Short mmCIF file of C-alpha atoms in Angstrom, two decimals:
data_model
loop_
_atom_site.label_atom_id
_atom_site.label_comp_id
_atom_site.label_asym_id
_atom_site.label_seq_id
_atom_site.Cartn_x
_atom_site.Cartn_y
_atom_site.Cartn_z
CA UNK A 1 0.09 -0.08 0.01
CA UNK A 2 1.28 3.40 -0.94
CA UNK A 3 0.39 6.42 1.14
CA UNK A 4 -2.07 7.74 -1.75
CA UNK A 5 -4.30 4.61 -2.02
CA UNK A 6 -4.32 3.59 1.68
CA UNK A 7 -8.05 4.45 2.79
CA UNK A 8 -7.50 2.95 6.42
CA UNK A 9 -5.20 5.86 7.69
CA UNK A 10 -5.03 9.63 7.46
CA UNK A 11 -1.96 11.59 8.34
CA UNK A 12 -2.91 14.35 11.02
CA UNK A 13 -3.64 17.67 9.17
CA UNK A 14 -4.70 20.31 11.52
CA UNK A 15 -7.26 21.85 9.16
CA UNK A 16 -9.14 18.51 8.47
CA UNK A 17 -9.03 17.68 12.34
CA UNK A 18 -10.74 20.98 12.99
CA UNK A 19 -13.39 20.32 10.25
CA UNK A 20 -14.31 17.04 12.16
CA UNK A 21 -14.24 19.11 15.57
CA UNK A 22 -16.32 21.72 14.32
CA UNK A 23 -18.92 19.15 13.03
CA UNK A 24 -19.54 17.21 16.50
CA UNK A 25 -21.85 19.57 18.19
CA UNK A 26 -24.19 19.84 15.35
CA UNK A 27 -24.34 16.23 14.50
CA UNK A 28 -25.18 15.22 18.26
CA UNK A 29 -27.44 18.21 18.33
CA UNK A 30 -29.54 16.62 15.33
CA UNK A 31 -29.26 13.30 17.10
CA UNK A 32 -30.33 14.09 20.41
CA UNK A 33 -32.21 17.33 20.68
CA UNK A 34 -35.84 16.62 21.77
CA UNK A 35 -35.56 13.07 21.99
CA UNK A 36 -37.93 11.49 24.51
CA UNK A 37 -36.44 11.53 28.10
CA UNK A 38 -36.29 7.82 28.14
CA UNK A 39 -33.89 7.91 25.46
CA UNK A 40 -31.72 10.56 26.85
CA UNK A 41 -31.33 8.61 30.02
CA UNK A 42 -30.84 5.20 28.16
CA UNK A 43 -27.64 3.39 29.17
CA UNK A 44 -26.03 -0.32 29.05
CA UNK A 45 -26.44 -1.23 32.44
CA UNK A 46 -24.53 -0.86 35.62
CA UNK A 47 -22.16 2.07 35.54
CA UNK A 48 -22.40 2.72 31.87
CA UNK A 49 -23.09 6.27 30.24
CA UNK A 50 -26.24 7.61 28.97
CA UNK A 51 -26.36 10.26 26.12
CA UNK A 52 -26.96 12.73 28.84
CA UNK A 53 -23.68 11.64 30.75
CA UNK A 54 -21.63 11.74 27.61
CA UNK A 55 -22.70 15.11 26.54
CA UNK A 56 -21.56 16.00 30.05
CA UNK A 57 -18.15 14.49 29.68
CA UNK A 58 -17.66 16.12 26.23
CA UNK A 59 -18.38 19.46 28.04
CA UNK A 60 -15.80 18.55 30.78
CA UNK A 61 -13.28 17.80 28.04
CA UNK A 62 -13.78 21.44 26.50
CA UNK A 63 -13.34 23.08 29.87
CA UNK A 64 -10.38 21.28 31.19
CA UNK A 65 -8.60 18.89 28.66
CA UNK A 66 -8.17 19.65 25.05
CA UNK A 67 -7.12 23.21 24.51
CA UNK A 68 -5.85 23.66 28.25
CA UNK A 69 -3.36 20.88 27.38
CA UNK A 70 -2.55 22.19 24.25
CA UNK A 71 -1.53 25.52 25.79
CA UNK A 72 0.47 23.73 28.29
CA UNK A 73 2.44 21.94 25.61
CA UNK A 74 2.84 25.11 23.58
CA UNK A 75 3.80 27.19 26.86
CA UNK A 76 5.46 24.79 29.12
CA UNK A 77 6.47 21.59 27.25
CA UNK A 78 7.09 18.48 29.37
CA UNK A 79 7.86 20.35 32.60
CA UNK A 80 4.27 20.37 33.95
CA UNK A 81 2.46 16.93 34.32
CA UNK A 82 -1.17 17.52 33.10
CA UNK A 83 -3.66 17.43 35.61
CA UNK A 84 -5.38 14.14 35.82
CA UNK A 85 -8.69 14.40 33.77
CA UNK A 86 -11.75 13.45 35.79
CA UNK A 87 -13.71 10.98 33.70
CA UNK A 88 -16.78 11.17 36.31
CA UNK A 89 -17.04 14.90 36.66
CA UNK A 90 -20.30 15.04 34.46
CA UNK A 91 -22.13 13.56 37.08
CA UNK A 92 -21.76 16.80 39.26
CA UNK A 93 -21.39 19.41 36.12
CA UNK A 94 -24.72 18.01 34.41
CA UNK A 95 -26.85 18.08 37.67
CA UNK A 96 -30.10 19.86 37.17
CA UNK A 97 -29.16 20.54 33.46
CA UNK A 98 -31.35 19.53 30.56
CA UNK A 99 -30.06 17.79 27.28
CA UNK A 100 -30.83 20.92 25.16
CA UNK A 101 -28.66 23.21 27.80
CA UNK A 102 -25.88 20.74 27.43
CA UNK A 103 -26.09 20.46 23.80
CA UNK A 104 -26.05 24.46 23.76
CA UNK A 105 -22.98 24.39 26.29
CA UNK A 106 -20.98 21.94 24.33
CA UNK A 107 -21.64 23.94 21.13
CA UNK A 108 -20.74 27.25 22.68
CA UNK A 109 -17.33 25.73 24.19
CA UNK A 110 -16.22 23.90 21.24
CA UNK A 111 -16.79 27.01 19.06
CA UNK A 112 -14.49 28.99 21.57
CA UNK A 113 -11.86 26.33 21.96
CA UNK A 114 -11.77 26.27 17.97
CA UNK A 115 -11.18 30.09 18.11
CA UNK A 116 -8.55 29.75 20.75
CA UNK A 117 -6.98 26.89 18.93
CA UNK A 118 -6.69 29.03 15.81
CA UNK A 119 -5.22 32.06 17.79
CA UNK A 120 -2.34 29.85 19.10
CA UNK A 121 -1.15 29.70 15.56
CA UNK A 122 0.17 26.14 15.63
CA UNK A 123 2.53 25.46 13.30
CA UNK A 124 3.94 22.09 11.62
CA UNK A 125 6.89 22.16 13.92
CA UNK A 126 4.72 22.97 16.96
CA UNK A 127 2.94 19.47 16.43
CA UNK A 128 6.08 17.65 17.51
CA UNK A 129 6.13 19.65 20.85
CA UNK A 130 5.78 17.34 23.56
CA UNK A 131 4.05 17.44 27.01
CA UNK A 132 3.68 15.04 29.70
CA UNK A 133 0.51 12.87 30.39
CA UNK A 134 0.25 11.75 33.98
CA UNK A 135 -0.71 8.16 32.78
CA UNK A 136 0.90 7.88 29.25
CA UNK A 137 4.27 9.88 29.92
CA UNK A 138 5.41 11.93 26.91
CA UNK A 139 2.75 12.72 24.28
CA UNK A 140 3.25 15.04 21.45
CA UNK A 141 1.00 18.12 20.21
CA UNK A 142 0.02 16.01 17.27
CA UNK A 143 -1.02 12.89 19.38
CA UNK A 144 -2.83 14.98 21.57
CA UNK A 145 -5.04 16.98 19.07
CA UNK A 146 -5.51 13.50 17.12
CA UNK A 147 -6.91 12.17 20.12
CA UNK A 148 -9.39 15.05 20.55
CA UNK A 149 -10.91 14.02 17.07
CA UNK A 150 -10.81 10.21 17.92
CA UNK A 151 -12.35 10.95 21.18
CA UNK A 152 -15.29 12.82 19.84
CA UNK A 153 -15.97 10.23 17.26
CA UNK A 154 -15.76 7.43 19.99
CA UNK A 155 -18.54 9.10 21.80
CA UNK A 156 -20.69 9.64 18.77
CA UNK A 157 -20.16 5.85 18.22
CA UNK A 158 -21.21 5.10 22.19
CA UNK A 159 -23.96 7.13 21.81
CA UNK A 160 -25.60 5.36 18.80
CA UNK A 161 -24.75 2.26 20.32
CA UNK A 162 -26.62 2.82 23.60
CA UNK A 163 -29.78 4.04 21.65
CA UNK A 164 -29.84 1.20 19.22
CA UNK A 165 -29.38 -1.34 22.15
CA UNK A 166 -32.58 -0.11 23.64
CA UNK A 167 -34.22 -2.17 20.83
CA UNK A 168 -31.98 -5.34 21.56
CA UNK A 169 -35.33 -7.39 22.23
CA UNK A 170 -37.58 -5.57 19.95
CA UNK A 171 -35.85 -6.25 16.92
CA UNK A 172 -36.48 -9.90 17.41
CA UNK A 173 -34.64 -12.38 15.00
CA UNK A 174 -32.80 -9.37 13.33
CA UNK A 175 -30.64 -9.33 16.53
CA UNK A 176 -28.15 -11.60 14.85
CA UNK A 177 -27.69 -9.52 11.90
CA UNK A 178 -27.26 -6.34 13.71
CA UNK A 179 -23.60 -5.76 14.58
CA UNK A 180 -24.33 -2.90 17.07
CA UNK A 181 -26.59 -5.53 19.09
CA UNK A 182 -24.74 -8.74 18.60
CA UNK A 183 -21.48 -7.10 19.45
CA UNK A 184 -19.64 -8.37 16.26
CA UNK A 185 -17.21 -6.13 14.70
CA UNK A 186 -17.19 -5.19 11.09
CA UNK B 1 -35.42 -4.50 37.63
CA UNK B 2 -38.89 -2.95 37.08
CA UNK B 3 -40.12 -1.80 33.61
CA UNK B 4 -39.96 1.71 35.00
CA UNK B 5 -36.33 1.89 36.03
CA UNK B 6 -34.71 -0.19 33.52
CA UNK B 7 -32.55 1.99 31.41
CA UNK B 8 -31.04 -0.87 29.18
CA UNK B 9 -34.38 -1.49 26.98
CA UNK B 10 -37.22 0.63 25.56
CA UNK B 11 -40.40 -1.00 24.44
CA UNK B 12 -41.00 -0.07 21.00
CA UNK B 13 -43.31 2.85 20.38
CA UNK B 14 -44.26 3.94 16.94
CA UNK B 15 -43.72 7.83 18.06
CA UNK B 16 -40.33 7.21 19.65
CA UNK B 17 -39.14 5.14 16.70
CA UNK B 18 -40.20 8.03 14.07
CA UNK B 19 -38.57 10.72 16.53
CA UNK B 20 -35.18 8.71 15.86
CA UNK B 21 -35.68 8.03 12.16
CA UNK B 22 -36.58 11.65 11.16
CA UNK B 23 -33.12 12.92 12.99
CA UNK B 24 -30.59 10.60 11.28
CA UNK B 25 -30.20 12.42 8.04
CA UNK B 26 -29.73 15.68 9.82
CA UNK B 27 -27.03 14.15 11.98
CA UNK B 28 -25.14 12.36 9.25
CA UNK B 29 -25.43 15.64 7.16
CA UNK B 30 -23.86 17.59 10.03
CA UNK B 31 -21.12 15.02 10.41
CA UNK B 32 -20.25 14.51 6.54
CA UNK B 33 -21.24 17.37 4.29
CA UNK B 34 -18.08 19.35 3.21
CA UNK B 35 -15.53 16.74 4.74
CA UNK B 36 -12.43 16.64 2.83
CA UNK B 37 -12.75 13.86 0.35
CA UNK B 38 -10.23 11.47 1.99
CA UNK B 39 -12.52 10.98 4.96
CA UNK B 40 -15.42 10.34 2.96
CA UNK B 41 -13.83 7.55 1.20
CA UNK B 42 -12.17 6.26 4.28
CA UNK B 43 -12.62 2.76 5.11
CA UNK B 44 -11.28 -0.18 7.62
CA UNK B 45 -9.56 -2.39 4.97
CA UNK B 46 -10.70 -4.97 2.54
CA UNK B 47 -14.11 -4.95 1.55
CA UNK B 48 -15.38 -2.68 4.47
CA UNK B 49 -17.52 0.56 3.79
CA UNK B 50 -16.64 4.18 3.57
CA UNK B 51 -18.92 6.80 4.75
CA UNK B 52 -19.88 7.36 1.11
CA UNK B 53 -20.79 3.55 0.88
CA UNK B 54 -22.74 3.27 3.99
CA UNK B 55 -24.99 6.45 2.93
CA UNK B 56 -25.57 4.72 -0.32
CA UNK B 57 -26.65 1.87 1.42
CA UNK B 58 -28.91 3.93 3.69
CA UNK B 59 -30.72 5.30 0.61
CA UNK B 60 -31.06 1.60 -0.99
CA UNK B 61 -33.05 0.68 2.22
CA UNK B 62 -35.17 3.72 1.69
CA UNK B 63 -35.95 2.69 -1.55
CA UNK B 64 -36.51 -1.21 -1.25
CA UNK B 65 -36.62 -2.21 2.16
CA UNK B 66 -38.17 -0.37 5.08
CA UNK B 67 -41.35 1.11 3.94
CA UNK B 68 -41.93 -1.23 1.00
CA UNK B 69 -41.56 -4.24 3.35
CA UNK B 70 -43.98 -2.62 6.15
CA UNK B 71 -46.54 -2.20 3.28
CA UNK B 72 -46.26 -5.80 2.15
CA UNK B 73 -46.99 -7.03 5.75
CA UNK B 74 -49.78 -4.96 6.20
CA UNK B 75 -51.30 -5.78 2.68
CA UNK B 76 -50.13 -9.41 2.24
CA UNK B 77 -49.08 -10.59 5.59
CA UNK B 78 -46.88 -13.47 5.44
CA UNK B 79 -47.90 -15.04 2.07
CA UNK B 80 -45.25 -13.28 -0.13
CA UNK B 81 -41.53 -13.61 0.79
CA UNK B 82 -39.64 -10.37 1.10
CA UNK B 83 -37.22 -10.01 -1.67
CA UNK B 84 -33.68 -10.46 -0.85
CA UNK B 85 -32.21 -6.92 0.22
CA UNK B 86 -29.10 -6.37 -1.76
CA UNK B 87 -26.41 -5.20 0.73
CA UNK B 88 -23.92 -4.26 -2.29
CA UNK B 89 -26.50 -2.11 -4.22
CA UNK B 90 -24.95 1.05 -3.21
CA UNK B 91 -21.84 0.41 -5.19
CA UNK B 92 -23.95 0.60 -8.40
CA UNK B 93 -26.41 3.17 -7.06
CA UNK B 94 -23.90 5.99 -5.68
CA UNK B 95 -21.66 5.83 -8.87
CA UNK B 96 -20.80 9.40 -10.12
CA UNK B 97 -22.87 10.91 -7.05
CA UNK B 98 -21.16 13.23 -4.53
CA UNK B 99 -21.43 12.80 -0.59
CA UNK B 100 -23.68 15.94 -0.69
CA UNK B 101 -25.93 14.59 -3.37
CA UNK B 102 -26.41 11.23 -1.38
CA UNK B 103 -27.03 13.28 1.71
CA UNK B 104 -29.67 15.23 -0.04
CA UNK B 105 -31.22 11.96 -1.38
CA UNK B 106 -31.27 10.17 1.72
CA UNK B 107 -32.81 13.27 3.68
CA UNK B 108 -35.64 13.34 0.71
CA UNK B 109 -36.22 9.56 1.00
CA UNK B 110 -36.53 9.37 4.59
CA UNK B 111 -38.95 12.44 4.69
CA UNK B 112 -41.03 10.81 2.09
CA UNK B 113 -41.14 7.19 3.86
CA UNK B 114 -42.04 8.71 7.21
CA UNK B 115 -44.91 10.60 5.44
CA UNK B 116 -46.04 7.28 3.87
CA UNK B 117 -45.56 5.45 7.12
CA UNK B 118 -47.86 8.11 8.62
CA UNK B 119 -50.25 7.48 6.04
CA UNK B 120 -50.38 3.85 6.49
CA UNK B 121 -51.91 4.57 9.85
CA UNK B 122 -50.31 1.72 11.80
CA UNK B 123 -52.30 0.58 14.85
CA UNK B 124 -51.08 -1.28 18.05
CA UNK B 125 -52.66 -4.32 16.48
CA UNK B 126 -50.97 -3.75 13.26
CA UNK B 127 -47.55 -3.82 15.14
CA UNK B 128 -47.89 -7.70 15.77
CA UNK B 129 -48.89 -8.39 12.02
CA UNK B 130 -46.69 -11.13 10.40
CA UNK B 131 -44.34 -11.00 7.35
CA UNK B 132 -42.04 -13.47 6.07
CA UNK B 133 -38.14 -12.66 5.70
CA UNK B 134 -36.18 -14.74 3.21
CA UNK B 135 -33.70 -15.35 5.74
CA UNK B 136 -35.25 -14.88 9.12
CA UNK B 137 -38.65 -16.57 8.54
CA UNK B 138 -41.58 -14.98 10.29
CA UNK B 139 -41.18 -11.26 11.54
CA UNK B 140 -43.81 -9.03 12.93
CA UNK B 141 -44.02 -5.38 11.86
CA UNK B 142 -42.77 -4.29 15.23
CA UNK B 143 -39.79 -6.26 14.93
CA UNK B 144 -39.24 -4.61 11.41
CA UNK B 145 -39.80 -1.10 12.48
CA UNK B 146 -37.59 -1.60 15.54
CA UNK B 147 -35.03 -2.83 13.33
CA UNK B 148 -35.23 0.28 10.98
CA UNK B 149 -34.01 2.12 13.81
CA UNK B 150 -31.27 0.02 15.18
CA UNK B 151 -30.03 0.04 11.60
CA UNK B 152 -29.91 3.56 11.25
CA UNK B 153 -27.80 3.88 14.46
CA UNK B 154 -25.70 0.78 13.57
CA UNK B 155 -24.78 2.68 10.63
CA UNK B 156 -24.10 5.97 12.35
CA UNK B 157 -21.63 3.95 14.82
CA UNK B 158 -19.90 2.44 11.88
CA UNK B 159 -19.40 5.79 10.00
CA UNK B 160 -18.00 7.26 13.21
CA UNK B 161 -15.82 4.32 13.57
CA UNK B 162 -14.48 4.49 10.29
CA UNK B 163 -13.54 8.15 10.83
CA UNK B 164 -11.78 7.53 14.13
CA UNK B 165 -9.85 4.71 12.88
CA UNK B 166 -7.76 7.03 10.45
CA UNK B 167 -6.06 8.38 13.29
CA UNK B 168 -5.19 4.80 14.98
CA UNK B 169 -1.77 5.68 14.50
CA UNK B 170 -1.52 9.38 14.85
CA UNK B 171 -3.15 9.21 18.53
CA UNK B 172 0.06 7.71 19.69
CA UNK B 173 -0.19 6.02 23.03
CA UNK B 174 -3.69 7.26 23.64
CA UNK B 175 -4.53 4.05 21.31
CA UNK B 176 -5.01 1.99 24.38
CA UNK B 177 -7.46 4.42 26.05
CA UNK B 178 -9.82 5.00 22.82
CA UNK B 179 -12.20 1.89 22.75
CA UNK B 180 -13.28 2.75 19.34
CA UNK B 181 -9.53 2.13 18.20
CA UNK B 182 -8.61 -0.55 20.63
CA UNK B 183 -11.77 -2.53 19.97
CA UNK B 184 -12.81 -2.88 23.37
CA UNK B 185 -16.32 -2.71 24.37
CA UNK B 186 -17.52 -0.49 26.95
#
């Protein structure tokens, strides 16, 4: 496979990453706003997250993770270790909110963060700059920003899966054909 | 667990199913329209599908599967066996089209089909009516319509996963944390 014909990998290009990051709020908004409450609170059992929980988690990432850490890498390099990201912060943050208010907040924060990212004027050389993650050790700005994109998409996947699985029983014999319910990859 | 507190399953309610079905085109539109070509053609290797392929597949379902089969169940019951659904039709159907034209077509067909579904005036009793699937045997209208919803969400999941995995290498050590890339469920 050559770089040109390999459709399984894209090299990181900042403009492309921003193109995807800019789309996530509207895509989730179109999917979730106005859905009946039972779907907003749906989850996969135990401690798994609902669409409501996931959007709160994305908001917390906008506030404390993606652009704040990018700024640390650019301004301070590896010397400071990033603060640990609290993966459960949304349970406090989202209290008393509605899905609509969370979607509004996510869209606003994302817009502001992409504006701030643009203002940082990240160069090709900057993408190789390094920071220190509390669990992963040395990471580059490129890896951090690529993860921002993949993390968004991971949670879009999660939300769709949580919703689909609500009908695990109702689909009857189709269960075997629906990879999202059967759990088969592909 | 009682029915009221079980957040892992929803009983099929036609209005709720329609609420989700009505949202899919806009959600995919927000995610995909205007993305650079390399992302539209991205796939997971081998015969796996790109976002472009998936939207073509959804269009073929609108044309030949969901409402047409619902109509067969309501008008003819189990006597006729559904035509086999061609899971590869999109490779012909989408030729020469753009992502934007496919998104437009999907949105139009979905709108028309939901209008047609409403016109069918499906009752609670109708949901138990039965048809005959060529591979699965007897299926109810309820199962068929629930599958329409889960099938949409399955493909939203697929598209997000295909996009995320383009950065499988670029995320570096975060790979282990991103379930969408590592393949872990959760």
